[in-house]
Short mmCIF file of C-alpha atoms in Angstrom, two decimals:
data_model
loop_
_atom_site.label_atom_id
_atom_site.label_comp_id
_atom_site.label_asym_id
_atom_site.label_seq_id
_atom_site.Cartn_x
_atom_site.Cartn_y
_atom_site.Cartn_z
CA MET A 1 0.00 0.00 0.00
CA LYS A 2 1.34 3.44 -0.94
CA ILE A 3 1.33 5.99 1.89
CA THR A 4 2.85 9.38 2.66
CA ALA A 5 5.29 9.74 5.55
CA ALA A 6 7.75 12.21 7.07
CA VAL A 7 11.16 10.53 7.23
CA ALA A 8 13.94 11.51 9.63
CA THR A 9 17.24 11.13 7.80
CA ALA A 10 19.92 12.88 9.89
CA PRO A 11 20.31 14.87 13.14
CA LYS A 12 19.24 18.52 13.06
CA THR A 13 17.76 18.01 9.58
CA ASP A 14 14.19 18.65 8.45
CA LEU A 15 12.01 15.60 7.99
CA ASP A 16 11.63 14.55 4.35
CA ILE A 17 8.07 13.93 3.17
CA ARG A 18 8.08 10.88 0.88
CA GLU A 19 5.83 8.25 -0.62
CA LEU A 20 6.54 4.89 1.03
CA THR A 21 5.11 1.39 0.83
CA LEU A 22 3.34 0.02 3.91
CA ASP A 23 3.13 -3.74 4.38
CA ALA A 24 0.02 -5.67 5.44
CA PRO A 25 -0.90 -5.86 9.14
CA ARG A 26 0.32 -8.90 11.02
CA ALA A 27 -2.16 -11.18 12.79
CA ASP A 28 -2.08 -9.12 16.00
CA GLU A 29 -2.04 -5.71 14.27
CA VAL A 30 -4.48 -3.19 12.88
CA THR A 31 -3.91 -0.74 10.05
CA VAL A 32 -4.81 2.79 11.12
CA ARG A 33 -5.54 5.72 8.82
CA MET A 34 -4.03 8.59 10.72
CA VAL A 35 -6.15 11.66 11.42
CA ALA A 36 -3.62 13.52 13.57
CA SER A 37 -0.35 13.18 15.41
CA GLY A 38 1.21 15.28 18.12
CA VAL A 39 4.78 16.48 17.75
CA CYS A 40 6.70 15.70 20.93
CA HIS A 41 10.09 16.70 22.34
CA THR A 42 11.00 13.01 22.17
CA ASP A 43 10.56 13.06 18.37
CA ALA A 44 13.06 15.92 18.18
CA ILE A 45 15.69 14.35 20.43
CA VAL A 46 15.44 11.01 18.62
CA ARG A 47 15.75 12.78 15.26
CA ASP A 48 18.90 14.33 16.74
CA GLN A 49 20.07 10.92 18.00
CA TRP A 50 20.08 11.47 21.75
CA TYR A 51 18.81 7.92 21.67
CA PRO A 52 20.27 5.67 18.95
CA VAL A 53 17.20 4.84 16.85
CA PRO A 54 18.31 3.65 13.39
CA LEU A 55 17.89 6.27 10.64
CA PRO A 56 16.24 6.83 8.22
CA ALA A 57 13.09 6.39 10.28
CA VAL A 58 9.45 7.32 10.43
CA LEU A 59 8.98 8.83 13.89
CA GLY A 60 5.79 10.09 15.55
CA HIS A 61 4.22 8.60 18.65
CA GLU A 62 1.12 10.61 19.54
CA GLY A 63 -1.18 9.30 16.85
CA SER A 64 -4.94 9.11 16.52
CA GLY A 65 -6.91 7.68 13.65
CA ILE A 66 -9.43 5.22 12.28
CA VAL A 67 -8.98 1.46 11.89
CA GLU A 68 -8.88 0.48 8.21
CA ALA A 69 -7.98 -3.22 8.49
CA VAL A 70 -7.58 -5.81 11.25
CA GLY A 71 -5.30 -8.81 11.58
CA THR A 72 -6.72 -12.30 11.88
CA ASP A 73 -6.11 -12.56 15.63
CA VAL A 74 -7.62 -9.18 16.58
CA VAL A 75 -10.92 -9.54 18.43
CA ASP A 76 -11.43 -6.24 20.27
CA LEU A 77 -11.18 -3.77 17.37
CA LYS A 78 -12.99 -3.54 14.04
CA VAL A 79 -12.82 -1.51 10.85
CA GLY A 80 -14.15 2.00 11.47
CA ASP A 81 -13.19 2.18 15.16
CA LYS A 82 -11.60 5.43 16.30
CA VAL A 83 -8.39 4.88 18.24
CA VAL A 84 -5.68 6.74 20.14
CA LEU A 85 -2.26 5.09 19.92
CA ALA A 86 -0.04 4.42 22.92
CA PRO A 87 3.52 3.10 23.48
CA ALA A 88 4.30 -0.52 22.76
CA SER A 89 4.70 -3.17 25.46
CA CYS A 90 4.95 -6.94 25.33
CA GLY A 91 1.97 -7.71 27.57
CA ALA A 92 3.62 -10.79 29.03
CA CYS A 93 6.50 -9.72 31.30
CA GLU A 94 6.23 -9.16 35.04
CA GLN A 95 5.85 -5.39 34.68
CA CYS A 96 3.12 -5.65 32.04
CA ILE A 97 1.02 -8.18 33.89
CA SER A 98 1.33 -6.23 37.16
CA GLY A 99 -0.15 -3.10 35.55
CA HIS A 100 3.05 -1.19 34.72
CA PRO A 101 3.49 -1.64 30.95
CA GLN A 102 5.61 1.51 30.63
CA TYR A 103 8.37 -0.43 32.42
CA CYS A 104 8.01 -3.44 30.10
CA THR A 105 11.15 -5.57 30.00
CA ASP A 106 11.29 -5.02 26.23
CA PHE A 107 10.22 -1.35 26.30
CA TYR A 108 13.38 0.02 24.67
CA ALA A 109 13.53 -2.59 21.92
CA LEU A 110 9.82 -2.32 21.10
CA ASN A 111 9.72 1.48 21.08
CA PHE A 112 13.19 2.55 19.93
CA GLY A 113 14.47 -0.51 18.04
CA GLY A 114 13.24 0.58 14.61
CA SER A 115 11.37 -2.62 13.81
CA ARG A 116 8.83 -5.15 15.02
CA ALA A 117 9.96 -7.63 17.66
CA ASP A 118 10.84 -10.13 14.90
CA GLY A 119 13.08 -7.58 13.16
CA SER A 120 10.75 -6.80 10.27
CA LYS A 121 10.04 -3.22 9.20
CA MET A 122 6.68 -2.09 7.88
CA PHE A 123 7.91 0.68 5.55
CA GLU A 124 9.89 0.51 2.33
CA ASP A 125 11.20 3.27 0.07
CA ASN A 126 11.66 1.82 -3.44
CA GLY A 127 12.77 -1.50 -1.97
CA THR A 128 14.90 -0.01 0.83
CA GLU A 129 13.64 -0.67 4.36
CA ILE A 130 12.89 2.35 6.56
CA SER A 131 13.02 2.12 10.37
CA SER A 132 9.49 1.79 11.69
CA ASN A 133 7.41 0.95 14.75
CA PHE A 134 8.66 3.99 16.67
CA PHE A 135 6.84 3.73 20.00
CA GLY A 136 4.97 0.89 18.32
CA GLN A 137 3.31 3.23 15.82
CA SER A 138 5.46 5.60 13.68
CA SER A 139 2.53 8.00 13.44
CA PHE A 140 4.18 10.52 11.08
CA ALA A 141 2.57 8.58 8.25
CA SER A 142 -0.81 8.73 6.56
CA MET A 143 -1.31 5.02 7.34
CA THR A 144 0.48 2.79 9.81
CA ASN A 145 0.29 -0.65 11.41
CA VAL A 146 0.11 -1.05 15.19
CA ARG A 147 -0.42 -3.96 17.53
CA ALA A 148 -4.01 -3.95 18.72
CA ARG A 149 -2.64 -3.98 22.26
CA ASN A 150 -1.46 -0.37 21.98
CA ALA A 151 -4.55 1.03 20.23
CA VAL A 152 -7.10 2.54 22.61
CA LYS A 153 -10.64 2.61 21.26
CA VAL A 154 -12.52 5.88 21.84
CA ALA A 155 -16.08 7.00 21.19
CA ASP A 156 -17.40 7.45 17.67
CA ASN A 157 -17.80 11.19 18.28
CA ALA A 158 -14.33 11.63 19.81
CA PRO A 159 -12.36 14.63 18.45
CA LEU A 160 -9.40 12.73 17.01
CA GLU A 161 -7.70 15.95 15.93
CA LEU A 162 -7.08 16.66 19.63
CA LEU A 163 -6.62 13.27 21.24
CA GLY A 164 -3.27 12.01 19.91
CA PRO A 165 -1.13 13.72 22.59
CA LEU A 166 -3.03 11.77 25.24
CA GLY A 167 -0.91 8.82 24.14
CA CYS A 168 2.37 10.37 25.31
CA GLY A 169 3.02 13.98 26.36
CA ILE A 170 -0.29 14.67 28.06
CA MET A 171 -0.37 11.17 29.57
CA THR A 172 3.20 11.61 30.83
CA GLY A 173 2.60 14.83 32.75
CA SER A 174 -0.85 14.10 34.08
CA GLY A 175 -0.03 10.47 34.82
CA ALA A 176 3.06 11.39 36.82
CA VAL A 177 0.83 13.51 39.05
CA LEU A 178 -2.34 11.40 39.17
CA ASN A 179 -0.80 7.89 39.08
CA VAL A 180 2.52 8.35 40.89
CA LEU A 181 2.55 11.46 43.09
CA LYS A 182 -1.19 11.25 43.88
CA PRO A 183 -1.70 14.56 45.73
CA SER A 184 -4.73 14.77 47.95
CA PRO A 185 -7.16 17.72 48.03
CA GLY A 186 -5.60 20.66 49.84
CA GLU A 187 -1.97 19.65 49.27
CA SER A 188 0.81 21.52 47.44
CA VAL A 189 2.50 20.76 44.12
CA ALA A 190 5.36 22.44 42.24
CA VAL A 191 5.95 21.76 38.56
CA PHE A 192 9.23 22.69 36.89
CA GLY A 193 8.71 23.47 33.20
CA THR A 194 5.69 24.89 31.39
CA GLY A 195 5.83 22.86 28.20
CA ALA A 196 3.06 20.45 27.26
CA VAL A 197 4.17 17.84 29.79
CA GLY A 198 4.51 20.35 32.63
CA LEU A 199 1.16 22.00 31.92
CA ALA A 200 -0.48 18.58 31.68
CA GLY A 201 0.98 17.80 35.09
CA MET A 202 -0.41 21.09 36.37
CA LEU A 203 -3.86 20.25 34.98
CA GLY A 204 -3.61 16.91 36.76
CA ALA A 205 -2.80 18.72 40.00
CA VAL A 206 -5.82 20.98 39.51
CA ALA A 207 -8.03 17.96 38.87
CA SER A 208 -6.69 16.28 42.01
CA GLY A 209 -7.86 19.13 44.23
CA ALA A 210 -4.40 20.44 45.16
CA THR A 211 -4.80 23.98 46.42
CA THR A 212 -1.23 25.30 46.12
CA ILE A 213 0.06 24.77 42.59
CA ILE A 214 3.38 26.45 41.77
CA MET A 215 4.71 26.61 38.21
CA VAL A 216 8.42 27.29 37.63
CA ASP A 217 9.91 28.45 34.32
CA ILE A 218 11.90 31.28 32.74
CA VAL A 219 9.36 32.38 30.09
CA PRO A 220 6.98 35.03 31.47
CA SER A 221 4.26 34.42 28.87
CA ARG A 222 4.18 30.71 29.68
CA LEU A 223 3.93 31.47 33.40
CA GLU A 224 1.01 33.84 32.79
CA PHE A 225 -0.70 31.17 30.69
CA ALA A 226 -0.22 28.69 33.54
CA LYS A 227 -2.05 31.07 35.87
CA GLU A 228 -4.95 31.18 33.39
CA LEU A 229 -5.14 27.38 33.50
CA GLY A 230 -5.16 27.11 37.29
CA ALA A 231 -1.71 27.71 38.77
CA THR A 232 -2.00 29.52 42.10
CA HIS A 233 1.59 30.81 42.01
CA VAL A 234 4.32 31.20 39.39
CA VAL A 235 8.08 31.54 39.82
CA ASN A 236 10.48 32.89 37.21
CA SER A 237 13.66 30.97 38.03
CA LYS A 238 15.69 33.33 35.87
CA GLU A 239 14.89 36.16 38.27
CA VAL A 240 14.75 34.44 41.68
CA ASP A 241 15.99 31.29 43.38
CA PRO A 242 13.07 28.89 42.85
CA VAL A 243 13.81 26.85 45.97
CA GLU A 244 13.69 29.95 48.17
CA ALA A 245 10.57 31.19 46.39
CA ILE A 246 8.76 27.87 46.85
CA ARG A 247 9.65 27.72 50.52
CA GLU A 248 8.43 31.28 50.99
CA ILE A 249 5.10 30.43 49.31
CA THR A 250 4.70 27.36 51.53
CA GLY A 251 5.60 29.04 54.80
CA GLY A 252 9.09 27.56 54.87
CA LYS A 253 7.93 23.95 54.59
CA GLY A 254 8.42 23.19 50.90
CA VAL A 255 5.88 21.41 48.72
CA ASN A 256 4.33 18.02 49.31
CA TYR A 257 4.94 17.02 45.70
CA ALA A 258 7.12 18.23 42.83
CA LEU A 259 7.55 17.33 39.19
CA ASP A 260 10.59 18.00 36.96
CA THR A 261 9.67 17.95 33.28
CA THR A 262 12.94 19.46 32.02
CA GLY A 263 15.58 16.78 32.47
CA VAL A 264 18.09 19.56 33.22
CA PRO A 265 20.43 18.48 36.07
CA ALA A 266 20.35 21.85 37.87
CA VAL A 267 16.55 21.93 37.72
CA PHE A 268 16.32 18.35 38.98
CA SER A 269 18.44 19.37 41.96
CA GLN A 270 16.18 22.36 42.60
CA MET A 271 13.15 20.09 42.47
CA THR A 272 14.56 17.82 45.19
CA LYS A 273 15.44 20.79 47.40
CA SER A 274 11.95 22.31 47.07
CA LEU A 275 10.27 19.31 48.71
CA ALA A 276 8.92 19.30 52.24
CA THR A 277 10.02 16.70 54.75
CA ARG A 278 8.97 13.28 53.40
CA GLY A 279 7.84 14.96 50.17
CA HIS A 280 7.65 13.07 46.91
CA GLY A 281 9.25 14.27 43.68
CA ALA A 282 9.10 12.80 40.17
CA LEU A 283 11.29 13.17 37.11
CA VAL A 284 9.81 12.78 33.64
CA GLY A 285 12.10 15.05 31.59
CA ALA A 286 14.33 13.23 29.12
CA ALA A 287 18.07 13.88 29.06
CA LYS A 288 20.92 12.54 26.96
CA LEU A 289 22.10 9.10 28.04
CA GLY A 290 24.86 9.50 30.61
CA THR A 291 23.54 12.78 32.05
CA GLU A 292 24.18 13.01 35.79
CA ALA A 293 22.63 15.33 38.38
CA PRO A 294 24.06 16.41 41.75
CA PHE A 295 22.55 15.11 44.97
CA ASP A 296 23.24 16.47 48.44
CA ILE A 297 22.97 13.04 50.04
CA GLY A 298 23.33 14.23 53.62
CA THR A 299 20.61 16.85 53.45
CA LEU A 300 18.25 14.68 51.40
CA LEU A 301 18.69 11.73 53.75
CA LEU A 302 17.58 13.86 56.69
CA SER A 303 14.55 15.10 54.75
CA GLY A 304 13.19 11.63 54.07
CA ILE A 305 12.05 12.62 50.58
CA LYS A 306 11.23 10.14 47.84
CA VAL A 307 12.10 10.61 44.16
CA SER A 308 10.48 8.56 41.40
CA MET A 309 11.64 8.19 37.80
CA VAL A 310 8.49 8.04 35.73
CA ILE A 311 8.01 6.80 32.18
CA GLU A 312 4.82 7.69 30.28
CA GLY A 313 2.99 8.55 33.48
CA ASP A 314 3.23 4.92 34.67
CA ALA A 315 -0.14 4.54 32.94
CA VAL A 316 -2.13 1.63 31.56
CA PRO A 317 -3.25 3.42 28.40
CA ARG A 318 -6.52 1.56 27.87
CA GLU A 319 -7.52 2.53 31.41
CA PHE A 320 -5.97 5.99 31.77
CA ILE A 321 -6.66 7.63 28.40
CA PRO A 322 -10.45 7.17 28.72
CA LYS A 323 -10.22 8.77 32.18
CA LEU A 324 -8.48 11.83 30.73
CA ILE A 325 -11.11 12.07 27.99
CA SER A 326 -13.85 11.89 30.60
CA LEU A 327 -12.22 14.66 32.65
CA HIS A 328 -11.89 16.75 29.50
CA GLU A 329 -15.54 16.25 28.57
CA LYS A 330 -16.53 17.53 32.02
CA GLY A 331 -14.34 20.62 31.67
CA LEU A 332 -11.93 19.43 34.35
CA PHE A 333 -8.92 18.78 32.12
CA PRO A 334 -8.78 21.41 29.33
CA PHE A 335 -5.67 20.11 27.59
CA ASP A 336 -7.08 21.31 24.25
CA LYS A 337 -5.94 24.82 25.25
CA LEU A 338 -2.34 23.63 24.80
CA VAL A 339 -2.85 22.48 21.20
CA LYS A 340 -2.12 24.27 17.92
CA THR A 341 -2.79 22.37 14.69
CA TYR A 342 -0.68 22.29 11.52
CA ASP A 343 -1.14 20.69 8.12
CA PHE A 344 0.98 17.54 7.80
CA THR A 345 3.01 19.20 5.05
CA ASP A 346 4.03 21.85 7.60
CA ILE A 347 5.46 19.31 10.04
CA ASN A 348 8.92 20.88 10.04
CA GLN A 349 7.38 24.23 10.97
CA ALA A 350 5.63 22.48 13.84
CA PHE A 351 9.00 21.17 15.06
CA ALA A 352 10.55 24.62 14.75
CA ASP A 353 7.71 26.37 16.56
CA SER A 354 7.87 23.83 19.38
CA GLU A 355 11.63 24.23 19.76
CA ALA A 356 11.29 28.03 19.77
CA GLY A 357 8.59 27.87 22.44
CA MET A 358 6.00 29.43 20.14
CA THR A 359 3.67 26.40 20.33
CA ILE A 360 3.12 24.31 23.43
CA LYS A 361 1.70 21.19 21.77
CA PRO A 362 1.84 21.06 17.96
CA VAL A 363 -0.51 18.57 16.31
CA VAL A 364 -0.26 17.78 12.59
CA LEU A 365 -3.45 16.92 10.68
CA TYR A 366 -3.52 14.52 7.75
#
């Protein structure tokens, strides 16, 4: 089948829109006609080879679309179903069966390996194989094949042009707060970074009933936007020490919970120091492999804090994505305010606008 895809060919290089050939779905797969795909920071850092995914590759991992064909073993999806795509997992290892598929034993191979588990690739360019199955989906394509396991069925009237980011960026931020930190009503949360993941975490904190929600960043317009969405306080860490500011806001105690969405070592250190005694912090921001961050072991030991490393919000997508949609429908999780749409042919502009901070969550439409 002939399809159109955006191909990453080299670091710091625009994606190349090409006509490729897509193979037939395997027995456990469905073919999805893409309606939209979010553009995520992870797409950019993989394009730039922070993580060694084989190039050329079709990236994209926040896809939403409509099922066009089903494999012979698929029983829970049918042609015409609307779906949101989520990261790949094996479904059989200890982590998967215990409800933590984002820590699947084969997570890296299935999501970053550039092929199916058996080594086959679903895209060809005039007979040359192109790396595929990025996060189990390679959604920067007009059609793609995904295992039914990582396709989440949504309602027939679901706005697919908005929902793709629920499969990664929005799920990552909100899941880190709602599934891992789990603030109770009346508690305090600080979020470092006001990108899509950070603002999704903030929206999760609002939905949880937290009453002190502090956003930390260096971009004044983003901080003002965070206040519009529900932040009770904002801190410009370019102008003031964020740890001192957070402790002042909380009466010297520090926050009950904190989230670092940046992956910047200095910010991660600030996040740990902003926590109250026995507070809980989480890191979701990606950094280059080998990046290290400083820890003041003596001080942190006395504080009794806990720090979690969180992948994809530690979510079970088929359970968590419908919850986010339900919250959105009730006006309690307005993630749509983060989204700006682009035509698929303008995908490189979407990358550029995201990198420049002009767009919080770009979504390309097919």
